[in-house]
Tab-separated table of C-alpha atoms in Angstrom:
chain	number	residue	atom	x	y	z
A	104	MET	CA	0.158	-0.034	-0.006
A	105	LYS	CA	2.948	2.399	0.886
A	106	LYS	CA	4.358	1.749	-2.358
A	107	LEU	CA	1.459	2.549	-4.199
A	108	PHE	CA	1.022	5.606	-2.698
A	109	GLU	CA	4.565	6.626	-3.091
A	110	ARG	CA	4.259	5.939	-6.768
A	111	LEU	CA	0.836	7.638	-7.104
A	112	GLN	CA	2.913	10.498	-5.425
A	113	LYS	CA	5.862	10.623	-8.435
A	114	HIS	CA	4.521	12.509	-11.200
A	115	PRO	CA	6.077	11.699	-14.579
A	116	LYS	CA	7.882	14.285	-16.074
A	117	LEU	CA	6.432	16.061	-18.382
A	118	ASN	CA	8.582	17.352	-21.350
A	119	PRO	CA	8.754	21.340	-21.136
A	120	LEU	CA	6.465	21.804	-24.280
A	121	THR	CA	3.652	19.577	-23.192
A	122	GLU	CA	4.124	21.314	-19.591
A	123	ALA	CA	3.531	24.752	-21.706
A	124	ARG	CA	0.363	23.222	-23.486
A	125	LEU	CA	-1.208	22.091	-20.277
A	126	THR	CA	-0.517	25.579	-18.642
A	127	LEU	CA	-1.718	27.879	-21.620
A	128	ALA	CA	-4.875	25.166	-21.547
A	129	ARG	CA	-5.507	25.992	-17.928
A	130	LEU	CA	-4.786	29.531	-18.583
A	131	ARG	CA	-7.382	29.741	-21.244
A	132	LYS	CA	-10.197	27.831	-18.832
A	133	LEU	CA	-9.435	30.542	-16.370
A	134	LEU	CA	-10.123	33.147	-18.975
A	135	GLU	CA	-13.782	31.487	-20.269
A	136	ASN	CA	-14.394	31.329	-16.773
A	137	ALA	CA	-13.795	35.041	-16.392
A	138	ARG	CA	-15.271	35.952	-19.516
A	139	VAL	CA	-18.618	34.022	-18.205
A	140	ILE	CA	-18.806	36.174	-15.201
A	141	MET	CA	-18.619	39.119	-17.065
A	142	ASN	CA	-21.279	37.896	-19.965
A	143	LEU	CA	-23.344	37.241	-16.552
A	144	LEU	CA	-23.026	40.599	-15.482
A	145	ALA	CA	-23.402	42.356	-18.772
A	146	ASP	CA	-26.528	40.377	-19.423
A	147	GLY	CA	-27.947	41.670	-15.967
A	148	ASP	CA	-26.799	45.186	-16.493
A	149	GLU	CA	-28.855	45.157	-19.881
A	150	LYS	CA	-31.690	43.414	-18.250
A	151	LEU	CA	-32.173	46.266	-15.651
A	152	LYS	CA	-31.329	48.965	-18.341
A	153	GLU	CA	-33.498	48.165	-21.255
A	154	GLU	CA	-36.567	47.603	-18.948
A	155	TYR	CA	-37.060	43.575	-19.210
A	156	ILE	CA	-39.629	41.361	-17.512
A	157	PHE	CA	-37.650	39.180	-15.231
A	158	ASP	CA	-38.268	37.508	-11.798
A	159	ARG	CA	-36.530	36.904	-8.842
A	160	HIS	CA	-35.291	33.352	-10.188
A	161	TYR	CA	-33.412	35.129	-12.978
A	162	VAL	CA	-31.611	37.358	-10.151
A	163	THR	CA	-30.748	34.507	-7.856
A	164	SER	CA	-29.874	32.280	-10.781
A	165	LEU	CA	-27.523	35.314	-11.997
A	166	VAL	CA	-25.933	35.515	-8.599
A	167	ASP	CA	-25.602	31.571	-8.211
A	168	GLN	CA	-23.869	31.187	-11.880
A	169	VAL	CA	-21.287	34.119	-10.578
A	170	ILE	CA	-20.289	32.158	-7.450
A	171	GLU	CA	-20.127	28.629	-9.237
A	172	ARG	CA	-17.841	30.539	-11.890
A	173	SER	CA	-15.563	32.302	-9.431
A	174	GLY	CA	-14.865	28.983	-7.920
A	175	MET	CA	-13.993	27.664	-10.727
A	176	LEU	CA	-12.090	30.810	-11.087
A	177	VAL	CA	-10.031	30.433	-7.913
A	178	PHE	CA	-9.571	26.739	-9.040
A	179	ASP	CA	-7.753	27.569	-12.186
A	180	ALA	CA	-5.544	29.891	-10.467
A	181	VAL	CA	-4.405	27.858	-7.731
A	182	VAL	CA	-3.353	25.274	-10.499
A	183	LEU	CA	-1.415	27.754	-12.714
A	184	ALA	CA	0.225	29.263	-9.384
A	185	PRO	CA	-0.338	27.184	-6.171
A	186	GLU	CA	1.519	29.844	-4.022
A	187	GLY	CA	-1.004	31.777	-2.215
A	188	GLY	CA	-3.967	29.734	-3.300
A	189	LYS	CA	-5.441	29.723	0.342
A	190	THR	CA	-5.917	33.462	0.335
A	191	LEU	CA	-7.971	33.670	-2.909
A	192	TYR	CA	-9.903	30.549	-1.368
A	193	LEU	CA	-10.781	32.722	1.763
A	194	ILE	CA	-11.583	35.968	-0.441
A	195	HIS	CA	-13.864	33.317	-2.670
A	196	ASP	CA	-15.543	32.131	0.695
A	197	GLU	CA	-16.199	35.966	1.488
A	198	LEU	CA	-17.497	36.885	-1.488
A	199	LYS	CA	-20.093	33.427	-1.350
A	200	ALA	CA	-20.991	34.418	2.151
A	201	PHE	CA	-21.886	38.110	1.224
A	202	ALA	CA	-23.877	36.949	-1.626
A	203	VAL	CA	-25.728	34.690	-0.011
A	204	ASP	CA	-26.670	36.370	2.892
A	205	GLN	CA	-27.800	39.282	0.662
A	206	PHE	CA	-29.625	37.617	-2.111
A	207	ILE	CA	-30.409	34.469	-1.542
A	208	LYS	CA	-31.040	34.010	2.224
A	209	ASN	CA	-32.183	36.967	2.926
A	210	GLY	CA	-33.617	38.298	-0.585
A	211	ASP	CA	-34.697	41.899	-1.218
A	212	GLU	CA	-35.695	43.805	1.854
A	213	THR	CA	-34.125	42.463	4.986
A	214	GLY	CA	-30.679	42.885	3.293
A	215	ALA	CA	-31.359	46.768	1.875
A	216	GLY	CA	-30.541	48.289	5.057
A	217	ARG	CA	-27.431	46.685	5.461
A	218	PHE	CA	-26.305	47.351	1.813
A	219	PRO	CA	-28.178	50.323	0.194
A	220	LEU	CA	-28.245	51.832	-3.168
A	221	GLN	CA	-26.613	55.068	-3.719
A	222	GLU	CA	-27.646	56.334	-6.975
A	223	THR	CA	-30.794	54.133	-7.981
A	224	ASN	CA	-33.552	52.934	-6.245
A	225	PRO	CA	-36.348	51.104	-8.928
A	226	ASP	CA	-39.738	50.684	-7.498
A	227	GLU	CA	-40.135	47.133	-8.109
A	228	PRO	CA	-38.537	44.559	-5.834
A	229	GLU	CA	-37.005	42.475	-8.878
A	230	LEU	CA	-35.392	45.543	-10.255
A	231	ARG	CA	-34.309	46.570	-6.586
A	232	LEU	CA	-32.341	43.241	-6.105
A	233	LEU	CA	-30.934	42.895	-9.159
A	234	ALA	CA	-29.710	46.821	-8.929
A	235	ARG	CA	-27.943	45.440	-5.838
A	236	VAL	CA	-26.708	42.568	-7.552
A	237	LEU	CA	-24.789	44.626	-9.767
A	238	ALA	CA	-23.637	46.949	-7.251
A	239	TRP	CA	-22.334	43.788	-5.491
A	240	ALA	CA	-19.994	43.142	-8.859
A	241	THR	CA	-18.917	46.369	-9.218
A	242	GLY	CA	-18.387	47.421	-5.757
A	243	PRO	CA	-17.149	49.174	-3.308
A	244	LEU	CA	-19.001	47.301	-0.549
A	245	PRO	CA	-20.164	48.317	3.181
A	246	ASN	CA	-17.493	46.827	5.416
A	247	GLY	CA	-14.625	46.325	2.863
A	248	SER	CA	-16.053	43.261	1.616
A	249	PRO	CA	-15.139	41.810	-1.493
A	250	SER	CA	-16.937	42.534	-4.797
A	251	VAL	CA	-16.954	40.590	-7.754
A	252	MET	CA	-14.500	42.814	-9.566
A	253	ASP	CA	-12.279	43.106	-6.334
A	254	PHE	CA	-11.919	39.100	-6.629
A	255	ILE	CA	-11.405	38.968	-10.603
A	256	ARG	CA	-8.552	41.643	-9.917
A	257	ARG	CA	-7.004	39.583	-7.728
A	258	ILE	CA	-7.198	36.275	-9.345
A	259	PHE	CA	-5.350	38.201	-12.118
A	260	ASP	CA	-2.493	39.386	-10.014
A	261	HIS	CA	-2.233	35.686	-8.540
A	262	ILE	CA	-1.443	34.729	-11.809
A	263	VAL	CA	0.638	37.043	-13.425
A	264	PRO	CA	3.921	35.451	-12.302
A	265	VAL	CA	2.921	32.565	-14.860
A	266	LEU	CA	2.344	35.275	-17.550
A	267	ARG	CA	5.973	36.549	-16.787
A	268	ASP	CA	7.503	33.420	-17.049
A	269	GLY	CA	10.532	34.004	-19.368
A	270	HIS	CA	11.735	30.193	-19.577
A	271	TYR	CA	9.314	29.872	-22.684
A	272	LEU	CA	12.123	32.092	-24.556
A	273	LYS	CA	14.690	29.230	-24.078
A	274	MET	CA	12.120	26.661	-25.598
A	275	ALA	CA	10.923	28.493	-28.969
A	276	LYS	CA	13.175	27.021	-31.738
A	277	SER	CA	11.381	29.307	-34.144
A	278	ARG	CA	11.921	33.041	-34.330
A	279	LEU	CA	10.351	35.690	-35.977
A	280	GLU	CA	12.460	39.021	-36.302
A	281	LEU	CA	10.319	42.211	-37.251
A	282	ASN	CA	12.760	45.513	-38.125
A	283	GLY	CA	10.978	48.941	-37.960
A	284	ALA	CA	12.233	52.359	-37.633
A	285	SER	CA	12.368	52.554	-34.083
A	286	ALA	CA	12.412	48.977	-32.767
A	287	LYS	CA	13.093	45.919	-33.325
A	288	HIS	CA	10.938	43.060	-32.138
A	289	GLU	CA	12.267	39.518	-31.682
A	290	ILE	CA	9.582	36.834	-31.160
A	291	GLY	CA	10.132	33.639	-30.169
A	292	VAL	CA	7.607	30.868	-31.492
A	293	ILE	CA	5.950	27.886	-29.894
A	294	GLY	CA	3.128	25.885	-31.639
A	295	ILE	CA	0.755	25.033	-29.607
A	296	GLU	CA	-1.332	22.369	-31.853
A	297	SER	CA	-0.104	19.143	-33.082
A	298	GLU	CA	1.244	20.322	-36.712
A	299	PRO	CA	4.949	21.089	-36.372
A	300	ILE	CA	6.499	25.004	-37.123
A	301	LYS	CA	9.716	25.389	-38.980
A	302	GLU	CA	12.797	25.900	-36.849
A	303	GLY	CA	14.910	28.647	-36.784
A	304	LEU	CA	13.974	32.058	-38.966
A	305	VAL	CA	10.539	32.189	-39.894
A	306	PHE	CA	8.360	34.411	-41.746
A	307	ILE	CA	5.080	35.689	-41.370
A	308	ASN	CA	3.535	33.478	-44.015
A	309	ASP	CA	5.339	29.993	-42.243
A	310	LEU	CA	2.799	30.679	-39.428
A	311	GLU	CA	-0.441	29.820	-39.638
A	312	CYS	CA	-2.131	31.946	-36.844
A	313	ARG	CA	-5.241	34.034	-37.667
A	314	PRO	CA	-4.971	36.389	-34.653
A	315	LEU	CA	-1.254	37.111	-35.029
A	316	GLY	CA	-1.410	37.457	-38.158
A	317	MET	CA	-3.947	40.707	-38.093
A	318	MET	CA	-1.565	41.918	-35.570
A	319	LEU	CA	1.120	41.957	-38.193
A	320	ILE	CA	-1.026	43.685	-40.740
A	321	GLY	CA	-1.766	46.498	-38.306
A	322	ALA	CA	1.916	46.545	-37.519
A	323	GLY	CA	2.694	47.121	-41.089
A	324	GLN	CA	0.233	49.430	-42.318
A	325	GLU	CA	1.094	51.628	-39.244
A	326	ASN	CA	5.415	51.685	-40.524
A	327	SER	CA	4.518	51.046	-44.232
A	328	GLU	CA	6.356	54.715	-44.220
A	329	ASN	CA	8.980	54.724	-42.072
A	330	LYS	CA	12.200	54.542	-43.300
A	331	TRP	CA	14.465	51.861	-41.580
A	332	GLN	CA	17.381	52.499	-39.713
A	333	LYS	CA	19.946	50.038	-38.192
A	334	GLN	CA	20.712	50.319	-34.230
A	335	GLN	CA	17.563	49.867	-32.667
A	336	PRO	CA	16.589	48.261	-29.721
A	337	THR	CA	14.981	44.896	-29.092
A	338	THR	CA	11.821	43.849	-27.886
A	339	LYS	CA	11.721	40.337	-26.854
A	340	TRP	CA	8.332	38.481	-27.134
A	341	ILE	CA	7.278	34.665	-27.167
A	342	ALA	CA	4.109	33.525	-28.808
A	343	PHE	CA	2.012	30.846	-28.257
A	344	ILE	CA	0.028	30.166	-31.404
A	345	GLY	CA	-2.467	27.940	-33.000
A	346	LYS	CA	-4.595	28.611	-36.065
A	347	GLU	CA	-7.081	30.485	-33.889
A	348	GLN	CA	-5.173	31.597	-30.742
A	349	LEU	CA	-2.865	33.292	-29.900
A	350	SER	CA	-0.899	33.906	-26.234
A	351	LEU	CA	1.922	37.012	-27.003
A	352	ARG	CA	4.117	37.915	-23.937
A	353	GLY	CA	6.266	40.739	-23.573
A	354	MET	CA	9.635	39.654	-21.750
A	355	ASP	CA	11.660	42.617	-21.034
A	356	ALA	CA	11.685	44.928	-18.138
A	357	ASP	CA	9.698	47.632	-19.986
A	358	ASN	CA	7.192	45.729	-22.085
A	359	LYS	CA	5.336	43.539	-19.824
A	360	ILE	CA	2.289	42.696	-22.043
A	361	TYR	CA	0.488	39.615	-22.066
A	362	LEU	CA	-2.185	39.051	-24.725
A	363	GLU	CA	-4.510	36.406	-24.833
A	364	ALA	CA	-6.652	36.236	-27.632
A	365	ALA	CA	-9.203	33.687	-29.977
A	366	PHE	CA	-10.291	34.905	-33.435
A	367	SER	CA	-12.609	31.907	-35.127
A	368	GLY	CA	-15.022	33.984	-36.168
A	369	HIS	CA	-17.393	32.045	-33.725
A	370	LEU	CA	-18.874	34.765	-31.531
A	371	ASP	CA	-19.613	32.408	-28.442
A	372	SER	CA	-15.445	31.583	-28.358
A	373	ASP	CA	-13.783	34.870	-29.652
A	374	PHE	CA	-12.088	37.512	-27.242
A	375	ILE	CA	-9.087	39.244	-26.300
A	376	PHE	CA	-7.907	39.578	-23.064
A	377	ILE	CA	-4.664	41.665	-22.264
A	378	PHE	CA	-2.855	42.089	-18.751
A	379	ILE	CA	-0.201	45.465	-18.667
A	380	GLU	CA	2.018	45.403	-15.867
A	381	ASN	CA	2.653	48.991	-13.998
A	382	PRO	CA	3.786	51.430	-14.571
A	383	MET	CA	3.173	50.756	-18.484
A	384	ASP	CA	0.582	53.168	-19.807
A	385	PRO	CA	-2.345	50.787	-21.628
A	386	LYS	CA	-4.141	54.396	-22.915
A	387	THR	CA	-1.619	54.603	-25.468
A	388	PHE	CA	-2.435	51.326	-27.100
A	389	LEU	CA	-5.838	49.858	-26.051
A	390	PRO	CA	-8.852	50.052	-28.609
A	391	PRO	CA	-11.632	52.372	-27.258
A	392	SER	CA	-13.834	49.432	-27.064
A	393	PHE	CA	-12.143	47.741	-24.420
A	394	HIS	CA	-12.956	47.441	-21.293
A	395	VAL	CA	-10.385	48.400	-18.348
A	396	GLU	CA	-9.833	47.453	-15.187
A	397	LYS	CA	-6.828	48.817	-12.740
A	398	THR	CA	-5.302	46.122	-10.104
A	399	ASP	CA	-2.554	46.521	-7.771
A	400	LEU	CA	0.093	44.828	-10.391
A	401	GLY	CA	-1.234	46.258	-13.696
A	402	THR	CA	-4.185	46.838	-15.690
A	403	LEU	CA	-6.818	44.074	-16.937
A	404	ALA	CA	-8.298	45.261	-20.224
A	405	TRP	CA	-11.038	43.053	-22.447
A	406	SER	CA	-13.021	42.994	-25.545
A	407	TYR	CA	-16.136	40.663	-26.232
A	408	ASP	CA	-16.967	43.075	-29.404
A	409	VAL	CA	-16.340	39.825	-30.812
A	410	SER	CA	-18.273	40.698	-34.440
A	411	GLY	CA	-16.085	40.050	-37.295
A	412	GLN	CA	-14.800	43.431	-38.035
A	413	ASN	CA	-14.618	44.624	-34.554
A	414	MET	CA	-11.869	41.892	-33.851
A	415	GLU	CA	-10.210	42.498	-37.034
A	416	ASN	CA	-9.862	46.518	-36.332
A	417	SER	CA	-8.796	45.720	-32.693
A	418	PHE	CA	-6.079	43.125	-34.124
A	419	THR	CA	-4.668	45.363	-36.437
A	420	GLN	CA	-4.989	48.536	-33.732
A	421	LEU	CA	-2.954	46.717	-31.275
A	422	GLY	CA	-0.391	45.195	-33.714
A	423	ALA	CA	0.184	48.631	-35.095
A	424	HIS	CA	1.318	49.889	-31.508
A	425	LEU	CA	2.426	46.765	-29.961
A	426	LEU	CA	4.715	45.705	-32.781
A	427	GLY	CA	4.137	48.547	-35.267
A	428	SER	CA	7.741	49.659	-35.199
A	429	PHE	CA	8.947	47.500	-38.337
A	430	CYS	CA	8.576	48.020	-41.831
A	431	GLY	CA	9.824	44.588	-43.076
A	432	GLU	CA	10.470	41.395	-41.568
A	433	ASN	CA	13.658	39.543	-41.324
A	434	ILE	CA	15.874	42.603	-42.059
A	435	SER	CA	19.198	42.066	-40.222
B	233	MET	CA	-61.880	40.057	-35.698
B	234	GLU	CA	-60.225	42.758	-37.992
B	235	ASN	CA	-59.333	46.116	-36.384
B	236	LYS	CA	-60.802	44.498	-32.900
B	237	GLN	CA	-59.340	45.561	-29.823
B	238	LEU	CA	-58.017	42.706	-28.013
B	239	ARG	CA	-59.189	41.903	-24.369
B	240	ILE	CA	-55.723	40.165	-22.765
B	241	MET	CA	-55.744	38.670	-19.097
B	242	VAL	CA	-52.018	38.834	-17.488
B	243	ILE	CA	-51.695	36.202	-14.497
B	244	ASP	CA	-48.477	36.511	-12.770
B	245	ASP	CA	-47.827	36.167	-8.991
B	246	GLU	CA	-44.951	38.330	-9.523
B	247	ASN	CA	-46.252	42.020	-9.102
B	248	ILE	CA	-43.183	43.005	-11.520
B	249	VAL	CA	-44.841	41.510	-14.487
B	250	GLY	CA	-48.326	43.056	-14.388
B	251	LYS	CA	-47.102	46.219	-13.339
B	252	ARG	CA	-44.967	46.565	-16.514
B	253	LEU	CA	-46.760	44.790	-19.135
B	254	LYS	CA	-50.057	46.341	-18.609
B	255	PRO	CA	-49.151	49.603	-19.900
B	256	ALA	CA	-46.905	47.963	-22.789
B	257	LEU	CA	-49.426	46.307	-23.894
B	258	GLU	CA	-52.432	48.942	-23.672
B	259	LYS	CA	-50.539	51.224	-25.853
B	260	THR	CA	-52.016	49.667	-28.689
B	261	GLY	CA	-55.698	50.157	-27.522
B	262	ASP	CA	-55.793	46.585	-26.395
B	263	THR	CA	-57.821	46.348	-23.078
B	264	VAL	CA	-55.159	44.381	-20.424
B	265	GLU	CA	-56.529	43.291	-17.249
B	266	THR	CA	-53.633	41.967	-14.614
B	267	PHE	CA	-54.086	39.563	-11.813
B	268	GLU	CA	-51.310	38.227	-9.261
B	269	ASP	CA	-53.904	35.253	-7.991
B	270	ALA	CA	-54.631	32.764	-10.359
B	271	LYS	CA	-57.727	31.618	-8.367
B	272	LYS	CA	-59.401	35.194	-9.146
B	273	ALA	CA	-57.948	35.522	-12.319
B	274	LEU	CA	-60.143	32.323	-13.083
B	275	GLU	CA	-63.054	33.613	-11.382
B	276	ARG	CA	-62.751	36.690	-13.388
B	277	PHE	CA	-62.733	34.481	-16.715
B	278	ASN	CA	-65.439	32.841	-15.873
B	279	GLU	CA	-67.851	35.928	-15.826
B	280	GLN	CA	-65.719	37.875	-18.967
B	281	SER	CA	-64.495	36.249	-21.860
B	282	PHE	CA	-60.930	37.182	-22.924
B	283	ASP	CA	-59.243	37.006	-26.349
B	284	ILE	CA	-55.600	36.007	-24.847
B	285	VAL	CA	-54.521	34.732	-21.732
B	286	VAL	CA	-50.864	35.067	-20.444
B	287	THR	CA	-49.744	33.335	-17.499
B	288	ASP	CA	-46.698	32.160	-16.193
B	289	ILE	CA	-46.649	28.526	-15.422
B	290	ARG	CA	-45.122	28.671	-11.978
B	291	MET	CA	-47.170	29.941	-9.500
B	292	ASP	CA	-48.193	28.648	-5.643
B	293	GLU	CA	-51.937	27.689	-5.644
B	294	ILE	CA	-52.631	27.316	-9.263
B	295	ASP	CA	-50.489	26.598	-11.720
B	296	GLY	CA	-49.860	27.980	-15.233
B	297	ILE	CA	-50.993	24.171	-16.430
B	298	GLU	CA	-54.242	24.595	-14.462
B	299	VAL	CA	-55.257	27.966	-15.936
B	300	LEU	CA	-54.568	26.451	-19.527
B	301	GLU	CA	-57.013	23.506	-18.815
B	302	HIS	CA	-59.721	25.438	-17.399
B	303	VAL	CA	-59.236	28.530	-19.956
B	304	LEU	CA	-59.339	25.776	-22.829
B	305	ALA	CA	-62.255	23.875	-21.066
B	306	HIS	CA	-64.349	27.122	-21.188
B	307	SER	CA	-63.261	28.726	-24.250
B	308	ASN	CA	-62.583	27.344	-27.351
B	309	LYS	CA	-61.622	30.385	-28.833
B	310	THR	CA	-59.102	31.712	-26.387
B	311	LYS	CA	-55.358	31.746	-27.009
B	312	VAL	CA	-53.420	30.947	-24.314
B	313	ILE	CA	-49.661	32.086	-23.778
B	314	ILE	CA	-47.280	30.639	-21.003
B	315	ILE	CA	-44.748	32.394	-19.717
B	316	THR	CA	-41.877	30.430	-18.037
B	317	GLY	CA	-38.860	30.893	-15.895
B	318	TYR	CA	-35.324	29.416	-16.707
B	319	ALA	CA	-36.427	25.923	-14.774
B	320	THR	CA	-39.545	25.594	-16.359
B	321	VAL	CA	-38.577	24.610	-19.942
B	322	GLU	CA	-39.523	21.203	-19.906
B	323	VAL	CA	-43.048	22.241	-18.184
B	324	ALA	CA	-43.735	24.669	-21.152
B	325	ARG	CA	-43.334	21.681	-23.419
B	326	GLU	CA	-46.181	20.449	-21.653
B	327	ALA	CA	-47.726	23.150	-21.828
B	328	LEU	CA	-47.552	23.369	-25.684
B	329	ALA	CA	-48.849	20.019	-25.960
B	330	LYS	CA	-51.806	20.720	-23.912
B	331	GLY	CA	-52.777	23.225	-26.385
B	332	ALA	CA	-51.179	26.442	-25.698
B	333	PHE	CA	-50.783	28.870	-28.484
B	334	ASP	CA	-47.078	29.911	-27.541
B	335	PHE	CA	-44.794	30.526	-24.428
B	336	ILE	CA	-42.437	33.038	-23.686
B	337	ALA	CA	-39.243	32.538	-21.355
B	338	LYS	CA	-37.909	35.038	-18.826
B	339	PRO	CA	-36.123	37.458	-19.217
B	340	PHE	CA	-37.913	39.306	-22.039
B	341	LYS	CA	-38.975	42.360	-23.181
B	342	PRO	CA	-42.866	43.429	-23.416
B	343	ASN	CA	-41.936	43.576	-27.128
B	344	ASP	CA	-41.302	40.313	-27.484
B	345	LEU	CA	-44.706	39.168	-25.782
B	346	ARG	CA	-46.347	41.586	-28.196
B	347	ILE	CA	-44.817	39.947	-31.602
B	348	VAL	CA	-46.469	36.264	-30.114
B	349	ILE	CA	-49.978	38.030	-28.906
B	350	GLU	CA	-49.789	39.458	-32.511
B	351	LYS	CA	-49.504	36.196	-34.182
B	352	ALA	CA	-52.363	34.610	-31.728
B	353	ALA	CA	-54.521	37.641	-32.926
B	354	LYS	CA	-53.927	37.039	-36.328
B	355	GLN	CA	-54.999	33.329	-35.403
B	356	LEU	CA	-58.468	34.746	-33.842
B	357	ARG	CA	-59.249	36.582	-36.856
B	358	ALA	CA	-58.938	34.072	-39.546
């Protein structure tokens, strides 16, 4: 029995690429759960503003789903970065306890005294309940209780060390170089799908990645008139690519940008998530349609405006700003 | 039935539904009576005919299926539209099988219901 237990405890050593793929898959799971929460809250906001007819069950169901997904978020975050996971679980417990007390157990009126609405106070109890749920989502809450957004900000700050992990640079066997007017970009490329990528220096056409392709179109447009100069600083990036997926991470101390995106054309699965570490100012390059939340470690930004043209515009705009300082590829 | 104003009954034990639907549906000139108590609604139905009955499916004493059965037993012209919540889609199917004209799922906008009512009105006029 003891031997069996010891054998079970010994994890087989994964090769680094498999490990990277598993980490990325977990990160995607986390983003998906975050996205579901944001969508639920956006749906609630729409129901409140656009005079929908709904009952209490809609509101309590919304709260239940947010709590359930929040629990999944904690799990994903702790799998990615185990250290400090206990704190996240405690925050989640607090978030859940507040919601159960205010919205599920005590319904509308009992909790209202302890959680007053400052700005709006609709007539109908269902509307009041939903308005309070949305206030719980955005905060700030009385007695310092965590809001849903506080919780999500903590989750992203927790996983930043995973995003900034630079050891993947050594793993990348393919390299895309973009030489521009004021900067040179070197992108280490790692494929996350089964089809192998050509090793060594690669061209854009060697890579099948729709989001990266759109970003490079934007980058090219931005600098088509720039005159290439020698002696530019090099910005290092790592890109995990799939046909419809991109995970692009800045690896320099002054370029801590982490972008996760999917662009398949299926509205349910497309998104762009970006985390920008302090002290970078995201206002200089984020498209205006992005929702932005400040965290302790940086800025979280995302876009679910996923109609094809809007996604293309966002990618090209991001490409122009982040990778824009080049006028050609593979020029050395 | 051309251009005839409709007489519509709305039954939902959640106050918000009648409160929001009545002014929205009356905009087009139809007559709307709202009830939170299904028992009182059926008593009213026995004394006054209605073209359309819109009823929630999940209510405490008398549920939407009972309302549907009562209405269809007493009037072969009245169209019954069922309002369903998240957890009642299966029951909505049962309601359709039992003769409900259509169902609409919460949350919905008053205009969504108006579209269903117009379809029902077309059948009434035919």
